[in-house]
Amino acid sequence: MRALRIVLILAVVLGGVLVGVDRLAVAYAESEAADRVRLGAVRAESTDVDIKGFPFLTQAADKRLDEVEVRLTGVRATAGGRSVRIGELTADLYDVTLGEGYTSARAATASGTALISYADLGAASGRDVKVAYGGDGKLKVTGGVHILGRTLTRSVLSTVTLLDGDTLRVRADAVPGEGIPGLEDLVRARTDFDRRIEGLPQGMKLTKVEARADGLAVSVTGKDVVLAG
């Protein structure tokens, strides 16, 4: 009985040591991955990586990770040839295969959400407008138009939609004409715009867009996504 007790104690101690080693290894791997991970042409101010699953060491030995969470902040992408800042981009990556020497990685599937502030969306619009949340899933777009020697400031409620899986389209629901010929066309020329999001990894596309109080939330999904290399 005494021998069995000793064996059990050793098993518990060794198990704790192995768990500790495994957690140290995954912490080191997450730190290294944060320095190396890339999502297409986008670049970020900071990157956090969370490797899921246990034990990590056996996954690393197989060069295949079950699930990895990536959070990027201050992301710089391109929209319609203009730089656009994405405040936060979170992605869940599944069945991640590590390349030779752990210098590259590829995810079988990926899903995530990009959050763009309305100030950043306005800056990327290419128009001299201010974009804000208009409530009820709408955007409030405000801009000035020049007509009859005067500058008129007008605000419209706009709907944002996706086009072709890579383009954000903003269109005013209605523009009051106020009996002034050509006013609606002038306002729409200021407030309506399309912006194609470029630089996403191959295999990823935009799948949903939602105007929220905290910003424009854009959902992305992908298959066979290159993460680094």
GROMACS .gro file of C-alpha atoms in nm:
model
  229
    1MET     CA    1   0.000   0.000   0.000
    2ARG     CA    2   0.284   0.235   0.090
    3ALA     CA    3   0.449   0.170  -0.248
    4LEU     CA    4   0.120   0.234  -0.430
    5ARG     CA    5   0.076   0.557  -0.236
    6ILE     CA    6   0.425   0.671  -0.341
    7VAL     CA    7   0.354   0.587  -0.704
    8LEU     CA    8   0.029   0.783  -0.694
    9ILE     CA    9   0.202   1.082  -0.537
   10LEU     CA   10   0.477   1.070  -0.799
   11ALA     CA   11   0.216   1.046  -1.074
   12VAL     CA   12   0.038   1.354  -0.943
   13VAL     CA   13   0.364   1.547  -0.906
   14LEU     CA   14   0.490   1.447  -1.250
   15GLY     CA   15   0.151   1.525  -1.399
   16GLY     CA   16   0.167   1.872  -1.250
   17VAL     CA   17   0.520   1.920  -1.381
   18LEU     CA   18   0.417   1.811  -1.731
   19VAL     CA   19   0.118   2.043  -1.726
   20GLY     CA   20   0.344   2.326  -1.616
   21VAL     CA   21   0.592   2.251  -1.894
   22ASP     CA   22   0.310   2.231  -2.146
   23ARG     CA   23   0.171   2.570  -2.035
   24LEU     CA   24   0.516   2.728  -2.048
   25ALA     CA   25   0.562   2.591  -2.397
   26VAL     CA   26   0.229   2.725  -2.518
   27ALA     CA   27   0.298   3.067  -2.364
   28TYR     CA   28   0.630   3.081  -2.549
   29ALA     CA   29   0.467   2.967  -2.872
   30GLU     CA   30   0.194   3.231  -2.841
   31SER     CA   31   0.454   3.502  -2.792
   32GLU     CA   32   0.654   3.386  -3.095
   33ALA     CA   33   0.339   3.353  -3.307
   34ALA     CA   34   0.228   3.705  -3.216
   35ASP     CA   35   0.552   3.836  -3.368
   36ARG     CA   36   0.517   3.631  -3.687
   37VAL     CA   37   0.149   3.593  -3.771
   38ARG     CA   38   0.027   3.782  -4.076
   39LEU     CA   39  -0.319   3.801  -4.228
   40GLY     CA   40  -0.257   3.881  -4.591
   41ALA     CA   41  -0.124   4.230  -4.657
   42VAL     CA   42  -0.273   4.384  -4.343
   43ARG     CA   43  -0.041   4.504  -4.068
   44ALA     CA   44  -0.129   4.563  -3.705
   45GLU     CA   45   0.000   4.774  -3.419
   46SER     CA   46  -0.026   4.476  -3.184
   47THR     CA   47  -0.112   4.106  -3.208
   48ASP     CA   48  -0.227   3.861  -2.942
   49VAL     CA   49  -0.242   3.486  -3.002
   50ASP     CA   50  -0.425   3.228  -2.789
   51ILE     CA   51  -0.357   2.863  -2.875
   52LYS     CA   52  -0.639   2.637  -2.764
   53GLY     CA   53  -0.637   2.266  -2.684
   54PHE     CA   54  -0.441   2.045  -2.446
   55PRO     CA   55  -0.181   1.917  -2.448
   56PHE     CA   56  -0.005   2.170  -2.668
   57LEU     CA   57   0.323   1.980  -2.703
   58THR     CA   58   0.162   1.687  -2.885
   59GLN     CA   59  -0.012   1.929  -3.121
   60ALA     CA   60   0.317   2.105  -3.189
   61ALA     CA   61   0.490   1.773  -3.253
   62ASP     CA   62   0.221   1.689  -3.510
   63LYS     CA   63   0.251   2.042  -3.656
   64ARG     CA   64  -0.125   2.077  -3.635
   65LEU     CA   65  -0.318   2.298  -3.392
   66ASP     CA   66  -0.688   2.244  -3.328
   67GLU     CA   67  -0.784   2.606  -3.271
   68VAL     CA   68  -0.606   2.940  -3.250
   69GLU     CA   69  -0.756   3.276  -3.156
   70VAL     CA   70  -0.590   3.587  -3.298
   71ARG     CA   71  -0.664   3.945  -3.194
   72LEU     CA   72  -0.510   4.232  -3.387
   73THR     CA   73  -0.546   4.598  -3.289
   74GLY     CA   74  -0.471   4.904  -3.497
   75VAL     CA   75  -0.489   4.714  -3.826
   76ARG     CA   76  -0.403   4.897  -4.147
   77ALA     CA   77  -0.580   4.774  -4.458
   78THR     CA   78  -0.668   4.932  -4.792
   79ALA     CA   79  -1.014   5.032  -4.909
   80GLY     CA   80  -1.062   5.162  -5.261
   81GLY     CA   81  -0.696   5.259  -5.279
   82ARG     CA   82  -0.718   5.446  -4.949
   83SER     CA   83  -0.573   5.340  -4.617
   84VAL     CA   84  -0.834   5.240  -4.361
   85ARG     CA   85  -0.770   5.175  -3.996
   86ILE     CA   86  -0.952   4.881  -3.836
   87GLY     CA   87  -0.963   4.929  -3.461
   88GLU     CA   88  -0.981   4.558  -3.382
   89LEU     CA   89  -0.980   4.236  -3.581
   90THR     CA   90  -1.050   3.906  -3.406
   91ALA     CA   91  -1.026   3.572  -3.582
   92ASP     CA   92  -1.088   3.210  -3.483
   93LEU     CA   93  -0.866   2.973  -3.682
   94TYR     CA   94  -0.933   2.601  -3.701
   95ASP     CA   95  -0.716   2.304  -3.801
   96VAL     CA   96  -0.399   2.509  -3.832
   97THR     CA   97  -0.114   2.333  -4.012
   98LEU     CA   98   0.240   2.448  -3.932
   99GLY     CA   99   0.498   2.459  -4.208
  100GLU     CA  100   0.854   2.331  -4.207
  101GLY     CA  101   1.057   2.493  -3.933
  102TYR     CA  102   0.737   2.653  -3.798
  103THR     CA  103   0.796   2.952  -4.028
  104SER     CA  104   0.454   2.939  -4.191
  105ALA     CA  105   0.101   2.837  -4.105
  106ARG     CA  106  -0.226   2.772  -4.283
  107ALA     CA  107  -0.578   2.741  -4.138
  108ALA     CA  108  -0.833   2.505  -4.292
  109THR     CA  109  -1.115   2.743  -4.191
  110ALA     CA  110  -1.134   3.084  -4.029
  111SER     CA  111  -1.400   3.325  -3.909
  112GLY     CA  112  -1.375   3.662  -3.744
  113THR     CA  113  -1.499   4.017  -3.700
  114ALA     CA  114  -1.341   4.350  -3.789
  115LEU     CA  115  -1.457   4.660  -3.601
  116ILE     CA  116  -1.414   4.992  -3.782
  117SER     CA  117  -1.482   5.316  -3.598
  118TYR     CA  118  -1.711   5.565  -3.771
  119ALA     CA  119  -1.434   5.825  -3.770
  120ASP     CA  120  -1.208   5.581  -3.955
  121LEU     CA  121  -1.488   5.489  -4.196
  122GLY     CA  122  -1.544   5.857  -4.273
  123ALA     CA  123  -1.172   5.906  -4.334
  124ALA     CA  124  -1.169   5.610  -4.575
  125SER     CA  125  -1.480   5.726  -4.761
  126GLY     CA  126  -1.293   5.967  -4.984
  127ARG     CA  127  -1.563   6.224  -4.914
  128ASP     CA  128  -1.558   6.530  -4.690
  129VAL     CA  129  -1.820   6.379  -4.461
  130LYS     CA  130  -1.873   6.283  -4.100
  131VAL     CA  131  -2.004   5.933  -4.033
  132ALA     CA  132  -2.179   5.841  -3.708
  133TYR     CA  133  -2.421   5.581  -3.579
  134GLY     CA  134  -2.776   5.669  -3.680
  135GLY     CA  135  -2.957   5.411  -3.468
  136ASP     CA  136  -3.156   5.106  -3.574
  137GLY     CA  137  -2.864   4.964  -3.772
  138LYS     CA  138  -2.824   5.278  -3.986
  139LEU     CA  139  -2.540   5.519  -4.052
  140LYS     CA  140  -2.576   5.895  -4.019
  141VAL     CA  141  -2.370   6.064  -4.289
  142THR     CA  142  -2.328   6.442  -4.278
  143GLY     CA  143  -2.169   6.658  -4.546
  144GLY     CA  144  -2.183   6.999  -4.708
  145VAL     CA  145  -2.292   7.077  -5.065
  146HIS     CA  146  -2.247   7.399  -5.262
  147ILE     CA  147  -2.555   7.528  -5.443
  148LEU     CA  148  -2.671   7.872  -5.553
  149GLY     CA  149  -2.368   8.030  -5.393
  150ARG     CA  150  -2.442   7.877  -5.056
  151THR     CA  151  -2.303   7.585  -4.859
  152LEU     CA  152  -2.577   7.363  -4.724
  153THR     CA  153  -2.503   7.100  -4.458
  154ARG     CA  154  -2.721   6.794  -4.486
  155SER     CA  155  -2.744   6.468  -4.288
  156VAL     CA  156  -2.892   6.148  -4.424
  157LEU     CA  157  -2.963   5.806  -4.280
  158SER     CA  158  -2.782   5.548  -4.485
  159THR     CA  159  -2.780   5.171  -4.519
  160VAL     CA  160  -2.450   4.985  -4.546
  161THR     CA  161  -2.441   4.658  -4.740
  162LEU     CA  162  -2.189   4.414  -4.884
  163LEU     CA  163  -2.117   4.381  -5.253
  164ASP     CA  164  -1.931   4.088  -5.413
  165GLY     CA  165  -1.788   3.970  -5.081
  166ASP     CA  166  -1.524   4.243  -5.063
  167THR     CA  167  -1.692   4.584  -5.097
  168LEU     CA  168  -1.875   4.806  -4.848
  169ARG     CA  169  -2.158   5.004  -5.008
  170VAL     CA  170  -2.314   5.305  -4.832
  171ARG     CA  171  -2.633   5.450  -4.976
  172ALA     CA  172  -2.869   5.715  -4.836
  173ASP     CA  173  -3.218   5.579  -4.778
  174ALA     CA  174  -3.373   5.909  -4.884
  175VAL     CA  175  -3.261   6.265  -4.951
  176PRO     CA  176  -3.512   6.547  -4.898
  177GLY     CA  177  -3.504   6.763  -5.212
  178GLU     CA  178  -3.667   7.067  -5.048
  179GLY     CA  179  -3.781   7.178  -5.393
  180ILE     CA  180  -3.427   7.264  -5.500
  181PRO     CA  181  -3.348   7.112  -5.841
  182GLY     CA  182  -3.041   6.889  -5.835
  183LEU     CA  183  -3.001   6.896  -5.456
  184GLU     CA  184  -3.054   6.521  -5.413
  185ASP     CA  185  -2.786   6.440  -5.673
  186LEU     CA  186  -2.541   6.676  -5.504
  187VAL     CA  187  -2.606   6.526  -5.160
  188ARG     CA  188  -2.573   6.169  -5.289
  189ALA     CA  189  -2.249   6.258  -5.465
  190ARG     CA  190  -2.118   6.353  -5.122
  191THR     CA  191  -2.272   6.087  -4.898
  192ASP     CA  192  -2.297   5.770  -5.114
  193PHE     CA  193  -1.981   5.567  -5.165
  194ASP     CA  194  -1.839   5.219  -5.225
  195ARG     CA  195  -1.514   5.100  -5.073
  196ARG     CA  196  -1.350   4.773  -5.173
  197ILE     CA  197  -1.151   4.615  -4.889
  198GLU     CA  198  -0.816   4.498  -5.024
  199GLY     CA  199  -0.531   4.299  -4.876
  200LEU     CA  200  -0.736   4.020  -4.717
  201PRO     CA  201  -0.570   3.677  -4.718
  202GLN     CA  202  -0.653   3.458  -5.013
  203GLY     CA  203  -0.964   3.254  -4.938
  204MET     CA  204  -1.116   3.511  -4.700
  205LYS     CA  205  -1.419   3.722  -4.782
  206LEU     CA  206  -1.661   3.958  -4.614
  207THR     CA  207  -1.986   3.786  -4.523
  208LYS     CA  208  -2.184   4.035  -4.312
  209VAL     CA  209  -2.180   4.399  -4.213
  210GLU     CA  210  -2.365   4.558  -3.924
  211ALA     CA  211  -2.381   4.917  -3.805
  212ARG     CA  212  -2.357   4.915  -3.426
  213ALA     CA  213  -2.326   5.181  -3.161
  214ASP     CA  214  -1.956   5.097  -3.111
  215GLY     CA  215  -1.866   5.096  -3.481
  216LEU     CA  216  -1.912   4.913  -3.808
  217ALA     CA  217  -1.878   4.537  -3.749
  218VAL     CA  218  -1.771   4.338  -4.054
  219SER     CA  219  -1.777   3.957  -4.040
  220VAL     CA  220  -1.523   3.757  -4.243
  221THR     CA  221  -1.488   3.388  -4.318
  222GLY     CA  222  -1.235   3.188  -4.510
  223LYS     CA  223  -1.097   2.851  -4.612
  224ASP     CA  224  -0.734   2.745  -4.656
  225VAL     CA  225  -0.611   3.077  -4.515
  226VAL     CA  226  -0.239   3.160  -4.506
  227LEU     CA  227  -0.147   3.308  -4.170
  228ALA     CA  228   0.227   3.358  -4.202
  229GLY     CA  229   0.509   3.284  -4.432
   0.00000   0.00000   0.00000
